[in-house]
CSV table of C-alpha atoms in Angstrom, one decimal:
chain,number,residue,atom,x,y,z
A,165,PRO,CA,-22.4,10.3,-23.2
A,166,GLU,CA,-19.0,11.1,-21.9
A,167,GLY,CA,-18.9,14.2,-19.6
A,168,PHE,CA,-22.6,13.9,-18.8
A,169,GLY,CA,-24.3,12.5,-15.7
A,170,ASP,CA,-27.3,10.2,-15.8
A,171,CYS,CA,-29.8,10.9,-18.6
A,172,ARG,CA,-33.6,10.4,-18.5
A,173,ARG,CA,-35.8,9.7,-21.5
A,174,THR,CA,-39.6,10.4,-21.4
A,175,ALA,CA,-41.7,8.9,-24.2
A,176,ILE,CA,-45.3,9.2,-25.0
A,177,ALA,CA,-46.7,6.1,-26.8
A,178,ILE,CA,-49.3,6.8,-29.4
A,179,ALA,CA,-51.2,4.1,-31.2
A,180,ASP,CA,-49.8,0.6,-31.6
A,181,GLY,CA,-46.9,1.2,-29.2
A,182,ILE,CA,-45.1,3.6,-31.5
A,183,ASP,CA,-43.2,6.3,-29.6
A,184,ARG,CA,-44.0,9.7,-31.2
A,185,ILE,CA,-42.7,12.2,-28.7
A,186,GLN,CA,-39.5,11.7,-26.8
A,187,ASP,CA,-37.6,14.1,-24.5
A,188,LEU,CA,-34.1,13.2,-23.4
A,189,THR,CA,-32.8,15.1,-20.4
A,190,CYS,CA,-29.1,15.1,-19.7
A,191,SER,CA,-26.9,17.4,-17.6
A,192,ARG,CA,-23.2,17.9,-17.8
A,193,ILE,CA,-21.4,16.7,-14.6
A,194,GLY,CA,-21.2,19.7,-12.3
A,195,GLN,CA,-24.2,21.5,-13.8
A,196,ILE,CA,-27.7,22.1,-12.7
A,197,ARG,CA,-30.6,21.6,-15.1
A,198,VAL,CA,-34.2,22.8,-14.6
A,199,VAL,CA,-36.9,21.5,-17.0
A,200,LEU,CA,-40.4,23.0,-17.3
A,201,THR,CA,-43.2,21.1,-19.0
A,202,TRP,CA,-47.0,21.6,-19.0
A,203,GLY,CA,-50.2,20.8,-20.9
A,204,SER,CA,-51.2,22.4,-24.2
A,205,GLU,CA,-52.7,25.5,-22.5
A,206,PRO,CA,-51.6,28.1,-21.9
A,207,GLU,CA,-49.4,28.2,-25.0
A,208,ASP,CA,-46.6,30.3,-23.5
A,209,LEU,CA,-45.2,29.6,-20.1
A,210,ASP,CA,-41.8,31.0,-19.5
A,211,ALA,CA,-38.9,29.8,-17.2
A,212,HIS,CA,-37.1,32.6,-15.3
A,213,LEU,CA,-33.9,32.4,-13.3
A,214,THR,CA,-32.6,35.3,-11.2
A,215,GLY,CA,-29.4,35.3,-9.2
A,216,PRO,CA,-26.5,37.3,-7.9
A,217,ASN,CA,-24.1,39.1,-10.2
A,218,ALA,CA,-20.5,38.1,-9.4
A,219,SER,CA,-19.3,41.6,-10.3
A,220,ASP,CA,-21.7,43.9,-8.4
A,221,ASP,CA,-24.5,43.9,-5.9
A,222,GLY,CA,-27.2,43.5,-8.6
A,223,ARG,CA,-29.0,40.4,-9.9
A,224,PHE,CA,-29.1,38.8,-13.3
A,225,HIS,CA,-32.3,37.7,-15.0
A,226,VAL,CA,-32.2,34.8,-17.5
A,227,TYR,CA,-35.4,34.4,-19.6
A,228,TRP,CA,-36.7,34.5,-23.2
A,229,PRO,CA,-35.7,37.8,-24.9
A,230,ASN,CA,-32.6,37.8,-27.0
A,231,GLY,CA,-29.8,39.3,-24.9
A,232,SER,CA,-31.3,37.9,-21.7
A,233,ARG,CA,-30.9,34.2,-22.4
A,234,GLY,CA,-27.5,34.1,-20.6
A,235,SER,CA,-24.5,31.8,-21.1
A,236,THR,CA,-22.9,28.9,-19.3
A,237,ASP,CA,-19.4,29.9,-20.5
A,238,VAL,CA,-19.3,33.5,-19.1
A,239,ALA,CA,-21.3,35.4,-16.5
A,240,PRO,CA,-24.0,34.8,-15.4
A,241,PHE,CA,-23.0,31.1,-16.0
A,242,SER,CA,-26.7,30.3,-16.5
A,243,LYS,CA,-28.6,29.9,-19.7
A,244,LEU,CA,-32.1,29.5,-21.1
A,245,ASP,CA,-31.4,26.5,-23.5
A,246,LEU,CA,-34.8,26.1,-24.9
A,247,ASP,CA,-37.9,28.4,-25.1
A,248,ASP,CA,-41.3,27.0,-26.1
A,249,THR,CA,-44.1,29.2,-27.2
A,250,SER,CA,-46.6,26.7,-28.5
A,251,GLY,CA,-47.6,24.8,-25.4
A,252,ALA,CA,-46.3,21.7,-23.5
A,253,GLY,CA,-42.7,22.7,-23.3
A,254,PRO,CA,-40.1,21.8,-22.5
A,255,GLU,CA,-38.3,24.9,-21.4
A,256,THR,CA,-34.8,24.3,-19.9
A,257,ILE,CA,-32.3,26.4,-18.0
A,258,THR,CA,-28.8,25.2,-17.2
A,259,ILE,CA,-26.7,26.6,-14.4
A,260,GLY,CA,-23.0,26.1,-14.9
A,261,GLN,CA,-21.8,27.5,-11.6
A,262,LEU,CA,-23.4,29.2,-8.6
A,263,ASN,CA,-22.1,32.5,-7.3
A,264,SER,CA,-22.4,33.4,-3.7
A,265,GLY,CA,-26.0,34.3,-3.0
A,266,VAL,CA,-29.6,33.2,-3.7
A,267,TYR,CA,-30.9,31.9,-7.0
A,268,ARG,CA,-34.6,32.0,-7.6
A,269,TYR,CA,-36.5,29.9,-10.3
A,270,SER,CA,-40.0,31.0,-11.4
A,271,VAL,CA,-42.5,30.3,-14.1
A,272,HIS,CA,-44.5,33.1,-15.7
A,273,ASP,CA,-47.7,32.8,-17.7
A,274,PHE,CA,-46.9,35.1,-20.6
A,275,THR,CA,-50.1,34.1,-22.4
A,276,ASN,CA,-52.3,35.5,-19.6
A,277,ALA,CA,-49.8,38.0,-18.1
A,278,HIS,CA,-52.4,40.9,-18.0
A,279,LYS,CA,-55.2,38.8,-16.5
A,280,ALA,CA,-54.5,39.1,-12.8
A,281,ALA,CA,-57.4,36.6,-11.9
A,282,SER,CA,-56.2,34.0,-14.4
A,283,THR,CA,-56.4,30.4,-13.4
A,284,ALA,CA,-54.7,29.1,-16.5
A,285,LEU,CA,-51.2,28.6,-14.9
A,286,GLY,CA,-52.7,26.9,-11.9
A,287,SER,CA,-54.7,24.5,-14.1
A,288,SER,CA,-51.9,23.9,-16.7
A,289,GLY,CA,-50.5,20.8,-15.1
A,290,ALA,CA,-47.1,22.6,-15.1
A,291,LYS,CA,-44.2,20.5,-13.7
A,292,VAL,CA,-40.7,21.6,-12.9
A,293,GLU,CA,-37.8,19.0,-12.6
A,294,LEU,CA,-34.6,20.1,-10.9
A,295,TYR,CA,-31.5,18.0,-11.7
A,296,THR,CA,-28.4,18.5,-9.6
A,297,GLY,CA,-25.2,16.6,-9.0
A,298,ALA,CA,-26.9,15.0,-6.1
A,299,GLY,CA,-28.1,12.0,-8.2
A,300,PRO,CA,-30.1,11.0,-11.3
A,301,THR,CA,-33.5,11.5,-9.7
A,302,PRO,CA,-34.8,15.0,-10.0
A,303,GLU,CA,-36.7,17.1,-7.4
A,304,VAL,CA,-40.2,17.4,-8.9
A,305,PHE,CA,-42.6,20.3,-8.3
A,306,PHE,CA,-46.2,20.7,-9.5
A,307,VAL,CA,-47.9,24.0,-9.9
A,308,PRO,CA,-50.5,24.8,-7.2
A,309,ASN,CA,-54.0,24.9,-8.5
A,310,GLN,CA,-54.5,28.5,-7.6
A,311,PRO,CA,-55.1,31.8,-9.5
A,312,GLY,CA,-52.0,33.8,-10.6
A,313,THR,CA,-49.6,34.5,-13.4
A,314,LEU,CA,-46.4,33.8,-11.6
A,315,TRP,CA,-45.3,30.6,-9.8
A,316,THR,CA,-42.2,31.1,-7.7
A,317,VAL,CA,-41.0,27.5,-7.4
A,318,PHE,CA,-37.7,27.4,-5.4
A,319,GLU,CA,-34.4,29.0,-4.4
A,320,LEU,CA,-30.9,27.6,-4.5
A,321,ILE,CA,-27.7,28.5,-2.6
A,322,GLY,CA,-24.4,26.6,-2.8
A,323,SER,CA,-22.5,24.6,-5.4
A,324,PRO,CA,-23.9,22.7,-8.4
A,325,SER,CA,-22.9,19.4,-7.0
A,326,GLY,CA,-24.7,19.9,-3.7
A,327,PRO,CA,-26.9,23.0,-3.6
A,328,THR,CA,-29.2,23.9,-0.7
A,329,LEU,CA,-32.8,23.9,-1.9
A,330,THR,CA,-35.5,26.0,-0.4
A,331,ILE,CA,-39.0,25.1,-1.7
A,332,LEU,CA,-41.3,28.2,-2.1
A,333,ASN,CA,-44.1,26.9,-4.3
A,334,GLN,CA,-46.0,30.3,-4.2
A,335,MET,CA,-48.4,31.8,-6.7
A,336,GLY,CA,-48.5,35.5,-7.4
A,337,ILE,CA,-49.2,38.0,-10.1
A,338,ALA,CA,-46.8,39.5,-12.6
A,339,ALA,CA,-47.8,41.4,-15.7
A,340,ASP,CA,-44.3,42.4,-16.8
A,341,PRO,CA,-41.9,39.5,-17.4
A,342,ALA,CA,-38.9,41.8,-17.0
A,343,ALA,CA,-40.0,42.5,-13.4
A,344,VAL,CA,-39.9,38.8,-12.3
A,345,ASN,CA,-37.2,38.6,-9.7
């Protein structure tokens, strides 16, 4: 479509070659899109994005609660587009512009948040795809098969058309989703 970069369609064929599930991933030119998918368990993995506030020295936090989903039209210029609570995803976050500073993307296992020794996130098959203006092929990250309830995936600095990516790929523990930073 006009105003969008390359799009990618994922289909799962079920019986007799009929496509039953299709995901279409498109990003507006000049935007960054992050897509989280996983298996059927755990039911509720949550995408989190934190970054610098343009107006002060604090950080914004985009994630699932109403009032914290953000906007691509006004600060923080980042938005949780889709929240899935029944397994598999996708969950998507769009970044419309990057302020000066570090942006951090994490995945939190909300289903097992209070089970510090949980291995559900690590065995979920979670995958994160990062689409930038650098081309149609995303950077792809797979969750480490380790215990933990928080997967800190990457950090970004720069502009949407050519951000600098730092891969973290670290597992940790977080009981409170509001404390993810």
